[in-house]
Coordinates of C-alpha atoms in Angstrom, one line a residue:
X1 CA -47.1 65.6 -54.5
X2 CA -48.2 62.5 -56.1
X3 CA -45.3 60.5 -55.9
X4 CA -44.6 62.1 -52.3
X5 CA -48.1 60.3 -51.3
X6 CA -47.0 57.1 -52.8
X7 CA -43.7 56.9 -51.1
X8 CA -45.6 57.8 -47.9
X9 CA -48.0 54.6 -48.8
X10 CA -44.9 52.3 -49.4
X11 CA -43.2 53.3 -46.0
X12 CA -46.5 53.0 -44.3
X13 CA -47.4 49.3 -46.0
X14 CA -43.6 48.7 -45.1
X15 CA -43.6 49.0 -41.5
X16 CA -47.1 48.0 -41.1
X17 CA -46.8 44.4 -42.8
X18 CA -42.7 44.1 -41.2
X19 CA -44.0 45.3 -37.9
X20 CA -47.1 42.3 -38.3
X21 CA -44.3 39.4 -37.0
X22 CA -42.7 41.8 -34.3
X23 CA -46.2 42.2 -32.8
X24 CA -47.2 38.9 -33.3
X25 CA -44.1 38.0 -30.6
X26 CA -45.7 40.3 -28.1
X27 CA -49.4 38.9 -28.5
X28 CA -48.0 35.7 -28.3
X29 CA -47.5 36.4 -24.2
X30 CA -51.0 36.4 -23.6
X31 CA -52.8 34.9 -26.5
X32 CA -52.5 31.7 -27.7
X33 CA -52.0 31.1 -31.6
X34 CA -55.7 30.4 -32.3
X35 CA -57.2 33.7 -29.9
X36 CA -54.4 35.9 -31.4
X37 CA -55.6 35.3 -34.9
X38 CA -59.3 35.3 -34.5
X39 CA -58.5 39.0 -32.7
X40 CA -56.3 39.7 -35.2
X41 CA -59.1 38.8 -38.1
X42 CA -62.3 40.3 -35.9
X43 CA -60.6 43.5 -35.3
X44 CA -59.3 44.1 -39.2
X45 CA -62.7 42.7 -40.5
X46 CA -64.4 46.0 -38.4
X47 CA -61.7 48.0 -39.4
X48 CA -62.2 47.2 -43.4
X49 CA -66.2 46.8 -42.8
X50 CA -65.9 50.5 -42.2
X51 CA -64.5 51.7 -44.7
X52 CA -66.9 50.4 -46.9
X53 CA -69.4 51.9 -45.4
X54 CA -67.6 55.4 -45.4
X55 CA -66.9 54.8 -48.8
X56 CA -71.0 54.9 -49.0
X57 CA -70.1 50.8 -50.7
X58 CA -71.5 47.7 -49.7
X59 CA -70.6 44.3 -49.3
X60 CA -70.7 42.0 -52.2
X61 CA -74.9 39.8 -52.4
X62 CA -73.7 37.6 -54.5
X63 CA -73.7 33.9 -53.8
X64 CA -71.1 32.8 -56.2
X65 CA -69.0 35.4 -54.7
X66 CA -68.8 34.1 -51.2
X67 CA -68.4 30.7 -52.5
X68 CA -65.3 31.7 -54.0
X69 CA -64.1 33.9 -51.6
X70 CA -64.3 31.3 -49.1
X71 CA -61.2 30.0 -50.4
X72 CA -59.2 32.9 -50.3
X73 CA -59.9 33.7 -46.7
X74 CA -59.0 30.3 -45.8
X75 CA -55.6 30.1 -47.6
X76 CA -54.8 34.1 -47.8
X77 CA -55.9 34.7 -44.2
X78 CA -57.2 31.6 -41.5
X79 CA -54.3 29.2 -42.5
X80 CA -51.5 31.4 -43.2
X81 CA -52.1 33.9 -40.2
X82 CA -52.3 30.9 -37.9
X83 CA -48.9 29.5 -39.3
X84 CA -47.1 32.6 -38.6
X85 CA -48.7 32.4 -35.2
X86 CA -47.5 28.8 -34.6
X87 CA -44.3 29.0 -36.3
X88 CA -43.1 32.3 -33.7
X89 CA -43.5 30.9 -30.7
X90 CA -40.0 29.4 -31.6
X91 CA -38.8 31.1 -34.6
X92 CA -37.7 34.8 -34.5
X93 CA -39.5 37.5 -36.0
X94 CA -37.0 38.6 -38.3
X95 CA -36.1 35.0 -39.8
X96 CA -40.1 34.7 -39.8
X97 CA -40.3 38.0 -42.2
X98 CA -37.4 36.3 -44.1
X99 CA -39.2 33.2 -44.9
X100 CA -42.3 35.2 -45.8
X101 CA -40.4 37.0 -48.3
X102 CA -40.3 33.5 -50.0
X103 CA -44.1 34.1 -51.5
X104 CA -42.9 34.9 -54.8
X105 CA -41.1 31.9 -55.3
X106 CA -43.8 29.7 -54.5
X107 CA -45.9 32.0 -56.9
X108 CA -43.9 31.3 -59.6
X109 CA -43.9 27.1 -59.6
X110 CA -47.8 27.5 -58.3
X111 CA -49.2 29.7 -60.6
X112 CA -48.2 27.3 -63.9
X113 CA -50.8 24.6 -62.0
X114 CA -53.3 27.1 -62.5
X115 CA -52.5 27.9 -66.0
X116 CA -51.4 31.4 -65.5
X117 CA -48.1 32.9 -65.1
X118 CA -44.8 33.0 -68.0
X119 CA -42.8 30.3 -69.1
X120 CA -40.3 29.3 -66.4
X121 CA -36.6 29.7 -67.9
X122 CA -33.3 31.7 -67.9
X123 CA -33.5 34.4 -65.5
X124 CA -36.4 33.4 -63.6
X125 CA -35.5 29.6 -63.4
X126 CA -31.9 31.0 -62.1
X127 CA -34.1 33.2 -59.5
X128 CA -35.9 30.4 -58.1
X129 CA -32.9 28.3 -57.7
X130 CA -31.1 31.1 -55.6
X131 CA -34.1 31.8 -53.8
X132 CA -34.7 28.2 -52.5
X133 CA -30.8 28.4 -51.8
X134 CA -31.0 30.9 -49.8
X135 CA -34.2 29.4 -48.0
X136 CA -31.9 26.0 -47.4
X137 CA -29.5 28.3 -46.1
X138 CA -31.8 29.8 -43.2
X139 CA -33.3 26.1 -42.4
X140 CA -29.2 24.8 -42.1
X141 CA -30.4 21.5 -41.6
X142 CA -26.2 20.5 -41.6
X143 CA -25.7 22.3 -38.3
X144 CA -27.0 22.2 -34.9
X145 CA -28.1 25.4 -34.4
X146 CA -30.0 25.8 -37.8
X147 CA -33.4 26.4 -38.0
X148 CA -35.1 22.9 -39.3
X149 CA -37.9 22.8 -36.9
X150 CA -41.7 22.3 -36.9
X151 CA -42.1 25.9 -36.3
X152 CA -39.7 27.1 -39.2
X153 CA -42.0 24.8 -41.5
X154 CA -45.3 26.2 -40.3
X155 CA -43.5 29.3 -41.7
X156 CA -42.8 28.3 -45.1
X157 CA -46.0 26.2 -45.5
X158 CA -47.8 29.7 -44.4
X159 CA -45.7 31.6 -47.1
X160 CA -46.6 29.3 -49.8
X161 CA -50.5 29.3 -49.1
X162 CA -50.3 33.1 -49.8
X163 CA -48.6 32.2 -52.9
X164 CA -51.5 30.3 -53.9
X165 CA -53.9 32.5 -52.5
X166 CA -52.7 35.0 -54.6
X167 CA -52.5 32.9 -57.7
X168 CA -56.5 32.2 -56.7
X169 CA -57.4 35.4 -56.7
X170 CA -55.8 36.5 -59.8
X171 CA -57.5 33.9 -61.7
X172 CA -60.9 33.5 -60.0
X173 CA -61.8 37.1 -57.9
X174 CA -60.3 39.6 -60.0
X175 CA -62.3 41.6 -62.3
X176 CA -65.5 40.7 -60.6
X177 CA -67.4 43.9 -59.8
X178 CA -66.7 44.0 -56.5
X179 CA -64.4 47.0 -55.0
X180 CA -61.6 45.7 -53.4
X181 CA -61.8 47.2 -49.9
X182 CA -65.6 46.0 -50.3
X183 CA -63.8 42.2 -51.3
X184 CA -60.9 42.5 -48.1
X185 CA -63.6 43.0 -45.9
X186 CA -65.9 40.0 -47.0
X187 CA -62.8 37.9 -47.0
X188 CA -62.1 38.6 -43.5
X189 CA -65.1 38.5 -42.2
X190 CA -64.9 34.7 -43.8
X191 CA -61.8 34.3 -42.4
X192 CA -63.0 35.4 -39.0
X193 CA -66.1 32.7 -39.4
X194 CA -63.6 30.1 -40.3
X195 CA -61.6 30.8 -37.0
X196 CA -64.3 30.6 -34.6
X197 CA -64.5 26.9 -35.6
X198 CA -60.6 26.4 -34.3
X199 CA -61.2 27.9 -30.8
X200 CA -63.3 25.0 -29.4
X201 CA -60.0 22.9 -30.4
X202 CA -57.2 25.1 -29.2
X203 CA -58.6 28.3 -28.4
X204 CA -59.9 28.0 -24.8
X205 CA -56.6 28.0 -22.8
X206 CA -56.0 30.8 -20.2
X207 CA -55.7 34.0 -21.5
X208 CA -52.9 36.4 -19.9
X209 CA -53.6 39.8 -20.5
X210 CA -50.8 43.0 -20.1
X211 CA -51.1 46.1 -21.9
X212 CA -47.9 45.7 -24.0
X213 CA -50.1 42.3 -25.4
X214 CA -52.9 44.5 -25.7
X215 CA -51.8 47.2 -27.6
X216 CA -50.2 44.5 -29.7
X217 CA -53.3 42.7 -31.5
X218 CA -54.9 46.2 -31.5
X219 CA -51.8 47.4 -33.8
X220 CA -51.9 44.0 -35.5
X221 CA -55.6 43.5 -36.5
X222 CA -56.2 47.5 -36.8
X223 CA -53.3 48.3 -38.4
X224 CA -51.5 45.8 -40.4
X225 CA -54.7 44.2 -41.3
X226 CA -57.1 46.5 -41.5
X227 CA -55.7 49.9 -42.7
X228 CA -52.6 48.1 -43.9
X229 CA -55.4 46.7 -46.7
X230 CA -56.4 49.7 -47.6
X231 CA -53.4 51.2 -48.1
X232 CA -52.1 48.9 -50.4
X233 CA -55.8 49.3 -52.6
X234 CA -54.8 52.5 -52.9
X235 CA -51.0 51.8 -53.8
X236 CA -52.4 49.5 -56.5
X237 CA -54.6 52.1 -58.0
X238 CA -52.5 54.8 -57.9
X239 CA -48.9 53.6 -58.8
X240 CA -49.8 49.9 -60.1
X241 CA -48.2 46.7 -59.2
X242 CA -44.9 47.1 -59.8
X243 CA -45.1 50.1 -56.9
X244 CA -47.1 47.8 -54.8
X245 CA -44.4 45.0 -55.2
X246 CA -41.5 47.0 -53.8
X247 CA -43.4 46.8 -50.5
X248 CA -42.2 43.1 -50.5
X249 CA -38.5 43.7 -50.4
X250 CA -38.9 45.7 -47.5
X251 CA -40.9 43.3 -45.3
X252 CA -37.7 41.0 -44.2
X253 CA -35.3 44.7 -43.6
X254 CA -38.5 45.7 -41.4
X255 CA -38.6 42.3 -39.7
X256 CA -35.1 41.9 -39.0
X257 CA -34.1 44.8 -37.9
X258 CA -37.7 45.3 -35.4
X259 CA -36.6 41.8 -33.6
X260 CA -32.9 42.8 -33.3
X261 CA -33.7 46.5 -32.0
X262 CA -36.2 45.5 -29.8
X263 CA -36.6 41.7 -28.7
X264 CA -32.9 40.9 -29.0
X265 CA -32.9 38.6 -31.8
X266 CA -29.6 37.4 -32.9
X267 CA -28.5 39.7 -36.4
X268 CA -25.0 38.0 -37.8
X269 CA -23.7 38.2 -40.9
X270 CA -25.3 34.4 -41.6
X271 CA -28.7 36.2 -41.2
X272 CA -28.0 38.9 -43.4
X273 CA -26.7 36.9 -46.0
X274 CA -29.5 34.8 -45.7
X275 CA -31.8 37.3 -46.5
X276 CA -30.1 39.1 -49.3
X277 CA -29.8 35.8 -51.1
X278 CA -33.9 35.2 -50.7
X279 CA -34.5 38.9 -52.0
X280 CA -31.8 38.5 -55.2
X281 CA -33.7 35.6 -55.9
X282 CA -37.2 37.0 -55.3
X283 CA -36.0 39.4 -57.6
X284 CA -34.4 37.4 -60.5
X285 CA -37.9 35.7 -60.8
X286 CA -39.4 39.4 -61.6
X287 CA -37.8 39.3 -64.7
X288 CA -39.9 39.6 -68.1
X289 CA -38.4 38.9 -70.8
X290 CA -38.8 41.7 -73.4
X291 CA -41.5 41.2 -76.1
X292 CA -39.7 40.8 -79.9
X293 CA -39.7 44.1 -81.5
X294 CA -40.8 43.4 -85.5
X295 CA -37.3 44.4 -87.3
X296 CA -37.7 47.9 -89.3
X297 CA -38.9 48.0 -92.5
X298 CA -36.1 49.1 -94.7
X299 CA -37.0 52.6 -96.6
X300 CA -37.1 51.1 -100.0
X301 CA -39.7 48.8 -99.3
X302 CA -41.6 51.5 -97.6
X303 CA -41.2 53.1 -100.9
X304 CA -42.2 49.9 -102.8
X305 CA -45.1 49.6 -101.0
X306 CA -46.3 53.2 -101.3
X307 CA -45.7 53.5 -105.0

């Protein structure tokens, strides 16, 4: 029943987080960038607010603690959320869940800055190398219709500020005495503060509401920020990491196959391969080498020893 309950989870997280760029497309139509992701931010903030509450929790007093988290919700949440925003109005979805799947690889030459993280060699240097192959092979910069534009960038910049978000986070929130739904929702609330300051800038253009738009940033901010959070606490504590980390290889299938279904987006075999060659790579760089197992003690000496 257990492992039923996680698999549930996984394909919930799944489609939730690889839905997130296919209903950022349709917010896009009435929104612009900067109104989607303050929505977006407001309405998961409510969402994760309460469920601390519910949980009988509260959010965190201490000073030190929003000073720190002030970082994460700029880089995890404000910044990245409005790259992905920017980036789609003229990348696809699909290639936009493709180039988010390229976190990991930014985790793995980020994390050494912040002294965390193993030694980069063999099988995880091979990883990386395939993986920012197969990122040059999505951008195509040697044909005209590749994908080297300002919005592609916004894309990868946004992917690697999760990267070192998470890096951050490992390193500076974790272990703090804070829950972690009770941390999400003080991060988004920060996140949501830090928005508000954009909107004077670019956030007072026309807004141009249908429901389809509608029932987008409510699925978006609701679901694959609010809930979606929770579900992956939960993931965490009851499977571990390595279940939560599955999720990722599933984000770009979602994507991909969301924007060709339903919004028409071009899937070729270029596309495919593309993505296959990000995830082998993604997954090369998972690779820990095994600790070195002492050699047995040979039963004489054990002998020796116990005479």
């Amino acid at each position: 029943m257990g492992e039923g309950k996680a698999l549930l989870r996984m394909g919930a997280l799944a489609l939730m987080w690889g839905s997130s760029f296919f209903w950022i497309k349709f917010g896009l139509q009435a929104f612009s960038p900067v109104q989607l992701v303050l929505a977006r931010l407001v309405l998961g903030a409510l969402v994760l607010v309460g469920l601390v509450y519910l949980a009988k929790d509260r959010l965190p007093r201490q000073r030190r603690f929003w000073l720190l988290i002030a970082f994460a919700a700029f880089f995890h949440n404000a910044l990245p959320f409005l790259l992905f925003a920017i980036g789609e109005q003229t990348v696809d979805s699909g290639i936009t869940g493709v180039l988010n799947s390229t976190t990991p690889l930014w985790v793995v030459l980020i994390a050494p800055l912040f002294g965390t993280g193993d030694r980069l060699g063999g099988a995880r240097a091979f990883g990386l190398a395939i993986g920012l192959a197969g990122t040059l092979l999505i951008f195509a910069p040697w044909n005209a219709s590749g994908l080297l534009s300002w919005g592609a960038v916004a894309c990868l910049i946004a992917a690697a500020s999760y990267a070192l978000a998470f890096v951050y986070e490992g390193k500076y929130l974790s272990g703090n005495g804070v829950s972690p739904v009770a941390a999400a929702a003080a991060q988004m609330l920060v996140a949501s503060g830090m928005m508000l300051f954009a909107v004077p800038v670019a956030g007072l253009t026309p807004i141009h509401l249908s429901p389809i738009a509608v029932i987008a940033v409510l699925i978006l901010g609701a679901g694959s920020t609010g809930i979606a959070f929770k579900l992956n606490y939960q993931l965490l504590e009851s499977e571990g990491a390595v279940a939560a980390s599955i999720v990722g290889y599933l984000l770009p299938v979602v994507s991909v196959l969301l924007g060709s279904l339903f919004l028409g987006e071009t899937l070729n075999l270029r596309v495919i391969a593309d993505m296959v060659v990000v995830l082998g790579g993604v997954a090369l760089t998972r690779v820990r080498r095994r600790p070195a197992v002492a050699p047995a003690t040979p039963p004489l000496a054990v002998a020796a020893v116990a005479d």
